[in-house]
mmCIF file of C-alpha atoms in Angstrom:
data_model
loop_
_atom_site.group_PDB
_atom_site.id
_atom_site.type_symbol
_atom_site.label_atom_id
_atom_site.label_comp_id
_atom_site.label_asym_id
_atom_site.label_seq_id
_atom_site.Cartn_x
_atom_site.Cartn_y
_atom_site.Cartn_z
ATOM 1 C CA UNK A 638 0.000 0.000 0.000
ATOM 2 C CA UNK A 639 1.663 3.699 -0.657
ATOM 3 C CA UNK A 640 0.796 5.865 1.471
ATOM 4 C CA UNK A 641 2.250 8.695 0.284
ATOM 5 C CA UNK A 642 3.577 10.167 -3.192
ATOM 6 C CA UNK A 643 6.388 7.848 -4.552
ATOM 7 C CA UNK A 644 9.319 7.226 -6.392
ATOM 8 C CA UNK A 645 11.115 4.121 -6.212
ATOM 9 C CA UNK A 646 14.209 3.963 -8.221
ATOM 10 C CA UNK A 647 17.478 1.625 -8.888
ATOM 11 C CA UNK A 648 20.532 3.677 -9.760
ATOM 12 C CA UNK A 649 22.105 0.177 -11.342
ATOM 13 C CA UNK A 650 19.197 -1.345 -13.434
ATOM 14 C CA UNK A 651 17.987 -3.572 -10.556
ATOM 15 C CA UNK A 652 14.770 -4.984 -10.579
ATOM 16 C CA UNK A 653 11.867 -3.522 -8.814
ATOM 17 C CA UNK A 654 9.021 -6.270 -8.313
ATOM 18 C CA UNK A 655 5.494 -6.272 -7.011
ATOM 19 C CA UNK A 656 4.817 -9.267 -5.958
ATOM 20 C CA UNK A 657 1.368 -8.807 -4.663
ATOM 21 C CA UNK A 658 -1.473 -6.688 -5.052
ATOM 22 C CA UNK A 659 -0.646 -3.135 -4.996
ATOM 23 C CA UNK A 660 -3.215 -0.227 -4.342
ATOM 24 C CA UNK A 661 -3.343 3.317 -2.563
ATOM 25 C CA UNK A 662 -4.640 6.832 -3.825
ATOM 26 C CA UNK A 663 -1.151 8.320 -4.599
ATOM 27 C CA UNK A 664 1.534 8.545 -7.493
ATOM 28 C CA UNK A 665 4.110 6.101 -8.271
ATOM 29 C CA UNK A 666 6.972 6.513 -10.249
ATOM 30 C CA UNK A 667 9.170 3.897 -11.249
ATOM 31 C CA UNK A 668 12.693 4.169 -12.294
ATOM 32 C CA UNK A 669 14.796 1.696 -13.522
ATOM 33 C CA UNK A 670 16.603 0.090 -16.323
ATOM 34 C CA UNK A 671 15.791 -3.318 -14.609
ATOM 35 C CA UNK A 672 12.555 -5.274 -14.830
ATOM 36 C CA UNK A 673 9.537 -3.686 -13.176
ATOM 37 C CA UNK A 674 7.173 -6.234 -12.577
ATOM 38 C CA UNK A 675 3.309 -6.093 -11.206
ATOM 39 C CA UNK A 676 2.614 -9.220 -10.278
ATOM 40 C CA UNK A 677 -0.852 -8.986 -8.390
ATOM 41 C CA UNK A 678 -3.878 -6.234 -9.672
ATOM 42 C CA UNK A 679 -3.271 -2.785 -9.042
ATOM 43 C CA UNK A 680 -5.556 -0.263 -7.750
ATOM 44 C CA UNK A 681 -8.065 -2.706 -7.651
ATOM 45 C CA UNK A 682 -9.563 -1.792 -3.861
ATOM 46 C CA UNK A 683 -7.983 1.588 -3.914
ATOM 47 C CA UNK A 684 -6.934 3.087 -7.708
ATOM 48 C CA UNK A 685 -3.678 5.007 -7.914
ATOM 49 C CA UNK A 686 -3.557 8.487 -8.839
ATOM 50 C CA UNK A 687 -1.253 8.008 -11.318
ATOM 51 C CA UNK A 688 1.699 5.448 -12.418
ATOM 52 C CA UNK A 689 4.276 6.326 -14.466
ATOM 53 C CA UNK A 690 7.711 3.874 -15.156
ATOM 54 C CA UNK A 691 10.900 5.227 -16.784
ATOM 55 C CA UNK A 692 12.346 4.374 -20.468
ATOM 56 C CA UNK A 693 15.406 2.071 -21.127
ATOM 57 C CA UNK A 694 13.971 -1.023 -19.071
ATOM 58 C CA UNK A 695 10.919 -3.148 -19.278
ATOM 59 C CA UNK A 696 7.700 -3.896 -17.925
ATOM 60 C CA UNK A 697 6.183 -6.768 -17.092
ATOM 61 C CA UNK A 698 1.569 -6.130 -16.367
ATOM 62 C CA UNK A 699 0.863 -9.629 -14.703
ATOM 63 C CA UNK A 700 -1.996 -8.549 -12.606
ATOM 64 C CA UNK A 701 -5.026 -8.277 -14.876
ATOM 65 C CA UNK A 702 -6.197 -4.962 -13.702
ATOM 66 C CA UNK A 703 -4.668 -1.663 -13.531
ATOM 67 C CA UNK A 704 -6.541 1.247 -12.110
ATOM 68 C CA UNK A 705 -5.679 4.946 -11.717
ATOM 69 C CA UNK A 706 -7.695 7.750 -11.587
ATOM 70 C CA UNK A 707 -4.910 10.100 -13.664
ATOM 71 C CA UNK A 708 -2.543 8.956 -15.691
ATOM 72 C CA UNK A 709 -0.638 5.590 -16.870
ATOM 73 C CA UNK A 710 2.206 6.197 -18.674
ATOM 74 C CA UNK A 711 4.559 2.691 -19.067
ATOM 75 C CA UNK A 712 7.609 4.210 -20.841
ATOM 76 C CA UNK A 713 9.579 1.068 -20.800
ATOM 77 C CA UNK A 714 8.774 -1.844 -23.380
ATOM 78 C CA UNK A 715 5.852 -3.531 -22.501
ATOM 79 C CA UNK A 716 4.530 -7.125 -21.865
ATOM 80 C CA UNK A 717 1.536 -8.350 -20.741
ATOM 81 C CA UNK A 718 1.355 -11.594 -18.559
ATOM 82 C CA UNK A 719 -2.547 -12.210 -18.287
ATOM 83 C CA UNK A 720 -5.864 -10.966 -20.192
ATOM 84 C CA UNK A 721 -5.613 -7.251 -18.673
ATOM 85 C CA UNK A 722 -7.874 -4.316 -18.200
ATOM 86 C CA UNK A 723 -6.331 -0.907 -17.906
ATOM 87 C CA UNK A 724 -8.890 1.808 -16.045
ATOM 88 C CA UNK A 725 -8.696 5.397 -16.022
ATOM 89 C CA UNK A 726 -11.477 7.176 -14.088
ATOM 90 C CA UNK A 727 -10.739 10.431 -13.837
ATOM 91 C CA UNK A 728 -9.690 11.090 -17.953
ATOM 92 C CA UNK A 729 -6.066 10.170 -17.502
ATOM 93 C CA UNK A 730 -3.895 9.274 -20.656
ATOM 94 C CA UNK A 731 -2.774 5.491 -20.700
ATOM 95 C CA UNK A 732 0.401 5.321 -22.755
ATOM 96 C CA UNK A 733 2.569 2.920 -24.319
ATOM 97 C CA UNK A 734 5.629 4.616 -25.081
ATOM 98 C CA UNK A 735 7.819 1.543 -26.317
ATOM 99 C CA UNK A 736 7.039 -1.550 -27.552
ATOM 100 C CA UNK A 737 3.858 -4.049 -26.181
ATOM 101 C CA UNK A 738 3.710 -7.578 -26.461
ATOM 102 C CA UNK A 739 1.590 -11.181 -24.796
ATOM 103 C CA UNK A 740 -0.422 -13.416 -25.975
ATOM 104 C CA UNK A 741 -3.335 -12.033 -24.143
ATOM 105 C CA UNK A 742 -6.352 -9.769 -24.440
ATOM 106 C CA UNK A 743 -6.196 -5.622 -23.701
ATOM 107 C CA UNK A 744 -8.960 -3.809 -22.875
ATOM 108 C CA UNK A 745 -8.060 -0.233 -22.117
ATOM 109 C CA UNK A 746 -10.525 2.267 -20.555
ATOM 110 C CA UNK A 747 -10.110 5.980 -20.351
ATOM 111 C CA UNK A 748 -11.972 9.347 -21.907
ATOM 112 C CA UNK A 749 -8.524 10.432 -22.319
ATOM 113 C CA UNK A 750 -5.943 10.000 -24.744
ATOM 114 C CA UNK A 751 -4.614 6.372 -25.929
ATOM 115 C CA UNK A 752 -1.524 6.292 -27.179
ATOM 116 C CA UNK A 753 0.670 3.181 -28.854
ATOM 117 C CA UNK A 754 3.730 4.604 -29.802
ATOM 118 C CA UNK A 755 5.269 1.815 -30.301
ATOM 119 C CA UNK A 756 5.030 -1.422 -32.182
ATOM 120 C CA UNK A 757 1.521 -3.549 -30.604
ATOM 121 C CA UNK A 758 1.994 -7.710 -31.149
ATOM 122 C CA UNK A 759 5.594 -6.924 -33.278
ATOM 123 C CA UNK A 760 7.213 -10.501 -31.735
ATOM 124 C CA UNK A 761 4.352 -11.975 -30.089
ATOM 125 C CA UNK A 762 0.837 -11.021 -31.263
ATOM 126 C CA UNK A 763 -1.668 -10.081 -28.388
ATOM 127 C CA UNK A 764 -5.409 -12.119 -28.649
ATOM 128 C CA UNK A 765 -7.345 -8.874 -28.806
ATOM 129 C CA UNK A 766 -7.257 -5.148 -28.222
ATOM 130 C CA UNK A 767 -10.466 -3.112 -27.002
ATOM 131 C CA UNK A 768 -10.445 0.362 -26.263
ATOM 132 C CA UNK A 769 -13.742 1.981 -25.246
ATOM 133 C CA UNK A 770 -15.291 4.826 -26.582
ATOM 134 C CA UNK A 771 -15.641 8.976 -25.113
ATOM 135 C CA UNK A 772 -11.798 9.688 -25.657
ATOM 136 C CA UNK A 773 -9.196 8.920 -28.354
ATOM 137 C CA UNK A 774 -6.883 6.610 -29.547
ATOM 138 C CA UNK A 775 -3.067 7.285 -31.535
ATOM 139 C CA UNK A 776 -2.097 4.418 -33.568
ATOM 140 C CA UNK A 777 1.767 5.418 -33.424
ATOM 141 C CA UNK A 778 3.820 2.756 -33.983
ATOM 142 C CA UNK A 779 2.990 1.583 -37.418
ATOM 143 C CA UNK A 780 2.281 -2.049 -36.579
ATOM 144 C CA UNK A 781 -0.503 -3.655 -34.495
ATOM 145 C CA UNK A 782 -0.844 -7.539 -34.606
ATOM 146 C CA UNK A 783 -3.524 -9.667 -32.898
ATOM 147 C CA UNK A 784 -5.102 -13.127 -33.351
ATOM 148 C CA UNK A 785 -8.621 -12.004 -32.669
ATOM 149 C CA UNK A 786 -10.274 -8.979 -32.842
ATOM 150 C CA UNK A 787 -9.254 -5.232 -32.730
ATOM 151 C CA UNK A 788 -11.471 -2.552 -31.873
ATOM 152 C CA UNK A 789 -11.056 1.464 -31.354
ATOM 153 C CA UNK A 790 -14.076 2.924 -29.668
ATOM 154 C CA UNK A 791 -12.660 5.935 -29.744
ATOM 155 C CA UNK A 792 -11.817 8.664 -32.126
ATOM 156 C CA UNK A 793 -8.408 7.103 -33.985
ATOM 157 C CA UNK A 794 -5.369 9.224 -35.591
ATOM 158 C CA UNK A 795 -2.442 7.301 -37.563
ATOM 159 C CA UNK A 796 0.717 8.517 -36.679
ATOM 160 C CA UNK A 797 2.515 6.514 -39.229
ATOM 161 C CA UNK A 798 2.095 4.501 -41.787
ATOM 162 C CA UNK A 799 -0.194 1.329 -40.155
ATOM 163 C CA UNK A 800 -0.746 -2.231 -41.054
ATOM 164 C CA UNK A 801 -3.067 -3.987 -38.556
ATOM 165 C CA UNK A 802 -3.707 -7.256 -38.942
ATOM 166 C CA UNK A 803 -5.402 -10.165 -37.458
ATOM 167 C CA UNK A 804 -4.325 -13.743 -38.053
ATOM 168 C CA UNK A 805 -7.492 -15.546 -36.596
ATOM 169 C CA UNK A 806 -10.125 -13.752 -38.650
ATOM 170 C CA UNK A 807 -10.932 -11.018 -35.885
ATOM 171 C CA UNK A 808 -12.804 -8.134 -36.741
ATOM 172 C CA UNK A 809 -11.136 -5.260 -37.222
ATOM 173 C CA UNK A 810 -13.134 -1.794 -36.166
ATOM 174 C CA UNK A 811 -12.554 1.688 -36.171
ATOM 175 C CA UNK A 812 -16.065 2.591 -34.235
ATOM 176 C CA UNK A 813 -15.711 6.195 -34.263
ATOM 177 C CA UNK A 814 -14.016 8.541 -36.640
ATOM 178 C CA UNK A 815 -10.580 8.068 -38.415
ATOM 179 C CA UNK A 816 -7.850 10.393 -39.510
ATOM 180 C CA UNK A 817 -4.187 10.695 -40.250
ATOM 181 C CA UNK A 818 -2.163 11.572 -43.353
ATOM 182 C CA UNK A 819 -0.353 8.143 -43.288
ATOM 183 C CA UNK A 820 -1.532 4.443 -45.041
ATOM 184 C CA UNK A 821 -3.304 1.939 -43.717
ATOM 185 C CA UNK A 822 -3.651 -1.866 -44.697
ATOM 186 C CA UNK A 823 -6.220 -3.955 -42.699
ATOM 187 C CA UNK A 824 -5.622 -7.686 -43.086
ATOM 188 C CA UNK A 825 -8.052 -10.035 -41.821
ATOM 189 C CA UNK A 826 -10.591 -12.917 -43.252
ATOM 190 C CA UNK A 827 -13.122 -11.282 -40.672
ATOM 191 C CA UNK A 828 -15.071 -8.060 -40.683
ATOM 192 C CA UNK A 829 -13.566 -4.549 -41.340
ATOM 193 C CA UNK A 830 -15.887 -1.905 -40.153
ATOM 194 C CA UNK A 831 -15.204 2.026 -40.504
ATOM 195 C CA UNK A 832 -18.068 3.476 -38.312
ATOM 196 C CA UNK A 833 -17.591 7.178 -38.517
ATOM 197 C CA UNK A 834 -15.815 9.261 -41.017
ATOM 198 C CA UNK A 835 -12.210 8.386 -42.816
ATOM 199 C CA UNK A 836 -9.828 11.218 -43.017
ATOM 200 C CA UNK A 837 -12.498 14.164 -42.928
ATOM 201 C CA UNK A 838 -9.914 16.339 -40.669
ATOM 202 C CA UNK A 839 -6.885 14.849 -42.288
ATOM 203 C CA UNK A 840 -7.162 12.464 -45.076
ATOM 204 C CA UNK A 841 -5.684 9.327 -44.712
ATOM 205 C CA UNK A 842 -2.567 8.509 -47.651
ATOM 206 C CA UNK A 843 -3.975 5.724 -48.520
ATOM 207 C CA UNK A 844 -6.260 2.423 -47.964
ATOM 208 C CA UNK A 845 -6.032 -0.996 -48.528
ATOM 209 C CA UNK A 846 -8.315 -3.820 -47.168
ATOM 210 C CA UNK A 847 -7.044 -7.362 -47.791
ATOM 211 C CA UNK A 848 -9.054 -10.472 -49.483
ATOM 212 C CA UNK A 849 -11.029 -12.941 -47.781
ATOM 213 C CA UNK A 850 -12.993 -10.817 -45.341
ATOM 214 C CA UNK A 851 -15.597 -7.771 -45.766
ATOM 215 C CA UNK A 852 -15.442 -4.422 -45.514
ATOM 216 C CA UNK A 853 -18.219 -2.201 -44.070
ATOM 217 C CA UNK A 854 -18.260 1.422 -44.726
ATOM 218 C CA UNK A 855 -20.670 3.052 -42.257
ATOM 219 C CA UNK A 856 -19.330 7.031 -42.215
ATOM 220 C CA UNK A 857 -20.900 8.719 -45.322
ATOM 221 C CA UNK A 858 -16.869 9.552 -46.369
ATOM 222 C CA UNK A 859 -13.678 8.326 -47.133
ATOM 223 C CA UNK A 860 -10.839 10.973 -47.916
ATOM 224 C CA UNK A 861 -7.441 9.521 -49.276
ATOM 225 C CA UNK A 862 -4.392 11.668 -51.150
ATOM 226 C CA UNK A 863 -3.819 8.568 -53.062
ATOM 227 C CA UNK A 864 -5.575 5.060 -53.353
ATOM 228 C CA UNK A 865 -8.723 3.431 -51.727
ATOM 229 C CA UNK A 866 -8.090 0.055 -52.558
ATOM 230 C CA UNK A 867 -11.252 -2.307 -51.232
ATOM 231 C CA UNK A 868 -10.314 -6.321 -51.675
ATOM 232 C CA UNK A 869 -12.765 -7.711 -49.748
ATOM 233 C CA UNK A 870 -16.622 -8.323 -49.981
ATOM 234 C CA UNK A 871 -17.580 -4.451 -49.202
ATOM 235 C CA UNK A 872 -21.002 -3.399 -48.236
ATOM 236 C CA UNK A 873 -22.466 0.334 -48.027
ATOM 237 C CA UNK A 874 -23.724 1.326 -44.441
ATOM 238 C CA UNK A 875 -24.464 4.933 -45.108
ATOM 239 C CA UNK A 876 -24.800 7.294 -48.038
ATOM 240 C CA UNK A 877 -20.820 7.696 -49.156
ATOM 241 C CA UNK A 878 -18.451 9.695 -51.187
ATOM 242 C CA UNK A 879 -15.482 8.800 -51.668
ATOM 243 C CA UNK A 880 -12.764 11.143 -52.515
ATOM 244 C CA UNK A 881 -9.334 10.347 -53.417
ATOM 245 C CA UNK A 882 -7.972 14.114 -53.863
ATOM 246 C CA UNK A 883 -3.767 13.181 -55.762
ATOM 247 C CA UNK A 884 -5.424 11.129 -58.353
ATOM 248 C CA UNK A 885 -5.306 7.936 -56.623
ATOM 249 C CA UNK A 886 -6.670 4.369 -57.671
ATOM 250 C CA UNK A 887 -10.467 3.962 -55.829
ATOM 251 C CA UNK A 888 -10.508 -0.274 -56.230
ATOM 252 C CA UNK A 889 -13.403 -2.534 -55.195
ATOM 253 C CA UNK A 890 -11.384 -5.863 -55.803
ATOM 254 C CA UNK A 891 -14.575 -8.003 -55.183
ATOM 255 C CA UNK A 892 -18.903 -7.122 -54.899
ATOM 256 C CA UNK A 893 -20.162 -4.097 -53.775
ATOM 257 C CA UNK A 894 -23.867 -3.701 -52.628
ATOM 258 C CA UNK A 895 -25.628 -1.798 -50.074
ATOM 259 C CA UNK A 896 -29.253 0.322 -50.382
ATOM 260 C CA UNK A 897 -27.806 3.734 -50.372
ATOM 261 C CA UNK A 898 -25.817 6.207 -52.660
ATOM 262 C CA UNK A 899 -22.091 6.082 -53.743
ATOM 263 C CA UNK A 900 -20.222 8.644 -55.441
ATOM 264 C CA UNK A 901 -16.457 8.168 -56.315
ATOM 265 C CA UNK A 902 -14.338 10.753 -56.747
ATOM 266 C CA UNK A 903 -11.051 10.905 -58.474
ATOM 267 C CA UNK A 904 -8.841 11.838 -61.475
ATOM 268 C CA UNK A 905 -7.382 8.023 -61.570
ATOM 269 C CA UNK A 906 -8.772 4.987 -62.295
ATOM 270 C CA UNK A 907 -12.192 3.993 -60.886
ATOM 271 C CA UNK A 908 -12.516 0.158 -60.658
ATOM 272 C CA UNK A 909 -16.000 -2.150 -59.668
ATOM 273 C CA UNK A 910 -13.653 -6.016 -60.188
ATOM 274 C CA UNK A 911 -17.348 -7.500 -58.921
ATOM 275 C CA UNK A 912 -21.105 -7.640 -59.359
ATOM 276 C CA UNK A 913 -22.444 -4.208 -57.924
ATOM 277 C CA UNK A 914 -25.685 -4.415 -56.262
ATOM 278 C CA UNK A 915 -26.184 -7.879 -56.830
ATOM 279 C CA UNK A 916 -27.789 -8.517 -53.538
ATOM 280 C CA UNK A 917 -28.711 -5.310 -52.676
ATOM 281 C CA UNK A 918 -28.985 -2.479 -55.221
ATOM 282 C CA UNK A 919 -27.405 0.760 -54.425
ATOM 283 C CA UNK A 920 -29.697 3.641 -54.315
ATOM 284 C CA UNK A 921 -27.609 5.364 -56.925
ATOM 285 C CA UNK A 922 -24.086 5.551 -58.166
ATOM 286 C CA UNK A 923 -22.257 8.521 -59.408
ATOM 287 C CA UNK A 924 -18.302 8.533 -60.637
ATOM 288 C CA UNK A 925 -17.009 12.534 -61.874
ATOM 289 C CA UNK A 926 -15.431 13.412 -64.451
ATOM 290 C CA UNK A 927 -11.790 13.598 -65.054
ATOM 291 C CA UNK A 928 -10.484 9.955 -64.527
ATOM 292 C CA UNK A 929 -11.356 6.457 -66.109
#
């Protein structure tokens, strides 16, 4: 239990272990280029104010549950030893700021600010990722891998170019809006769903949905510099333009159907590779003028 405001640190990278539960309405900083370990849950009768640990070592989240009413900020790389549930009450950012790894689930929860900076699942591939919805989420560190499903409640930005992909068929879902001027590839054989708007505050450079899956486009618009490449099975959720403003390639690489209008605009190459409105007729469908 801390019962005050603390800092523990190791001057020569030792390792600082939990080996228990941990709780008490205070700050903790950790600081080492050791191990830091949380064994047991964490704020689970009393939440921490905040907990912060230092770059240059690693972390090991054991516990299941971390709760905090401010901030989480794990600075060193980052591995996850059971199916965990990160908790922010009081709007507090949780951050990755290295790497995060385990073959487990994630469910983080906070009407702050998300942030992966690093590389999610790079060497071994978490089972799911869940963030809820009221804040936001930054997709930093290009690559997010899970087995099952990922899903971002929240408001998403790219911070670089992203490929997310899920090797057991998970559903992939971006349930709010989505911006960022980098690409984005989404590869799964389940369900991609963009829920709110793509790129209407910063257009994305590109996207590119894999075969074998579906795509659901739910937002009313997609804005791209360059190419909107669709692979899978995509349906129509919404009335939709979209806009691909550097001339870019706007694919469907498979059918298209969906009760509701499309317009596609672009000065490249529009291309429908399957049956549109085979199942369900559009309600209209409009390409401009100035491309093929």
């Amino acid at each position: 239990t801390l019962g005050a405001a603390t800092t523990l640190t190791s001057t020569g990278s030792g390792a600082i272990t939990f080996s228990n539960t941990l709780n008490g309405a205070q700050t903790l900083a950790v600081n080492t280029s050791g191990t830091t370990t949380f064994t047991g849950a964490v704020g689970s009768s009393a939440a921490l104010t905040s907990l912060t640990t230092d770059a240059g070592g690693s972390v090991a989240i054991n516990g299941g549950v971390v709760n905090s009413t401010g901030a989480q900020i794990y600075n060193d790389v980052a591995t996850l030893g059971a199916a965990t549930t990160l908790t922010s009450t009081g709007s507090g950012a949780i951050t990755f700021g290295n790497t995060l790894d385990g073959a487990y689930t994630l469910t983080v929860n906070t009407s702050g600010i998300t942030t992966f900076a690093g590389a999610v699942g790079g060497t071994t591939a978490l089972t799911s990722i869940t963030t809820d919805a009221g804040g936001s989420v930054n997709v930093n560190g290009g690559v997010v891998n899970t087995t099952g499903a990922q899903i971002y409640g929240e408001a998403a930005t790219l911070g670089a170019n992203t490929t997310l992909n899920s090797s057991g068929a998970g559903d992939i879902t971006f349930g709010n809006t989505l911006n960022g001027a980098y690409t984005l590839a989404v590869n799964t054989s389940g369900a991609t769903t963009f829920t709110g708007a793509v790129g209407s505050s910063a257009a994305l450079t590109s996207i590119t949905t894999d075969a074998g899956g579906t795509v659901v486009i739910n937002g009313g618009v997609v804005n791209t510099t360059n190419e909107q490449i669709y692979n899978d099975v995509t349906t129509l959720g919404a009335t939709t333009v979209l806009t691909s403003t550097g001339s870019g390639a706007i694919t469907f690489g498979n059918t298209l159907n969906g009760a509701y209008a499309l317009a596609v605009n672009t000065s490249g190459t529009t291309t429908f590779t399957g049956a549109v409105g085979n199942t369900t007729a559009l309600t209209s469908l409009t390409t401009d003028a100035g491309g093929s």
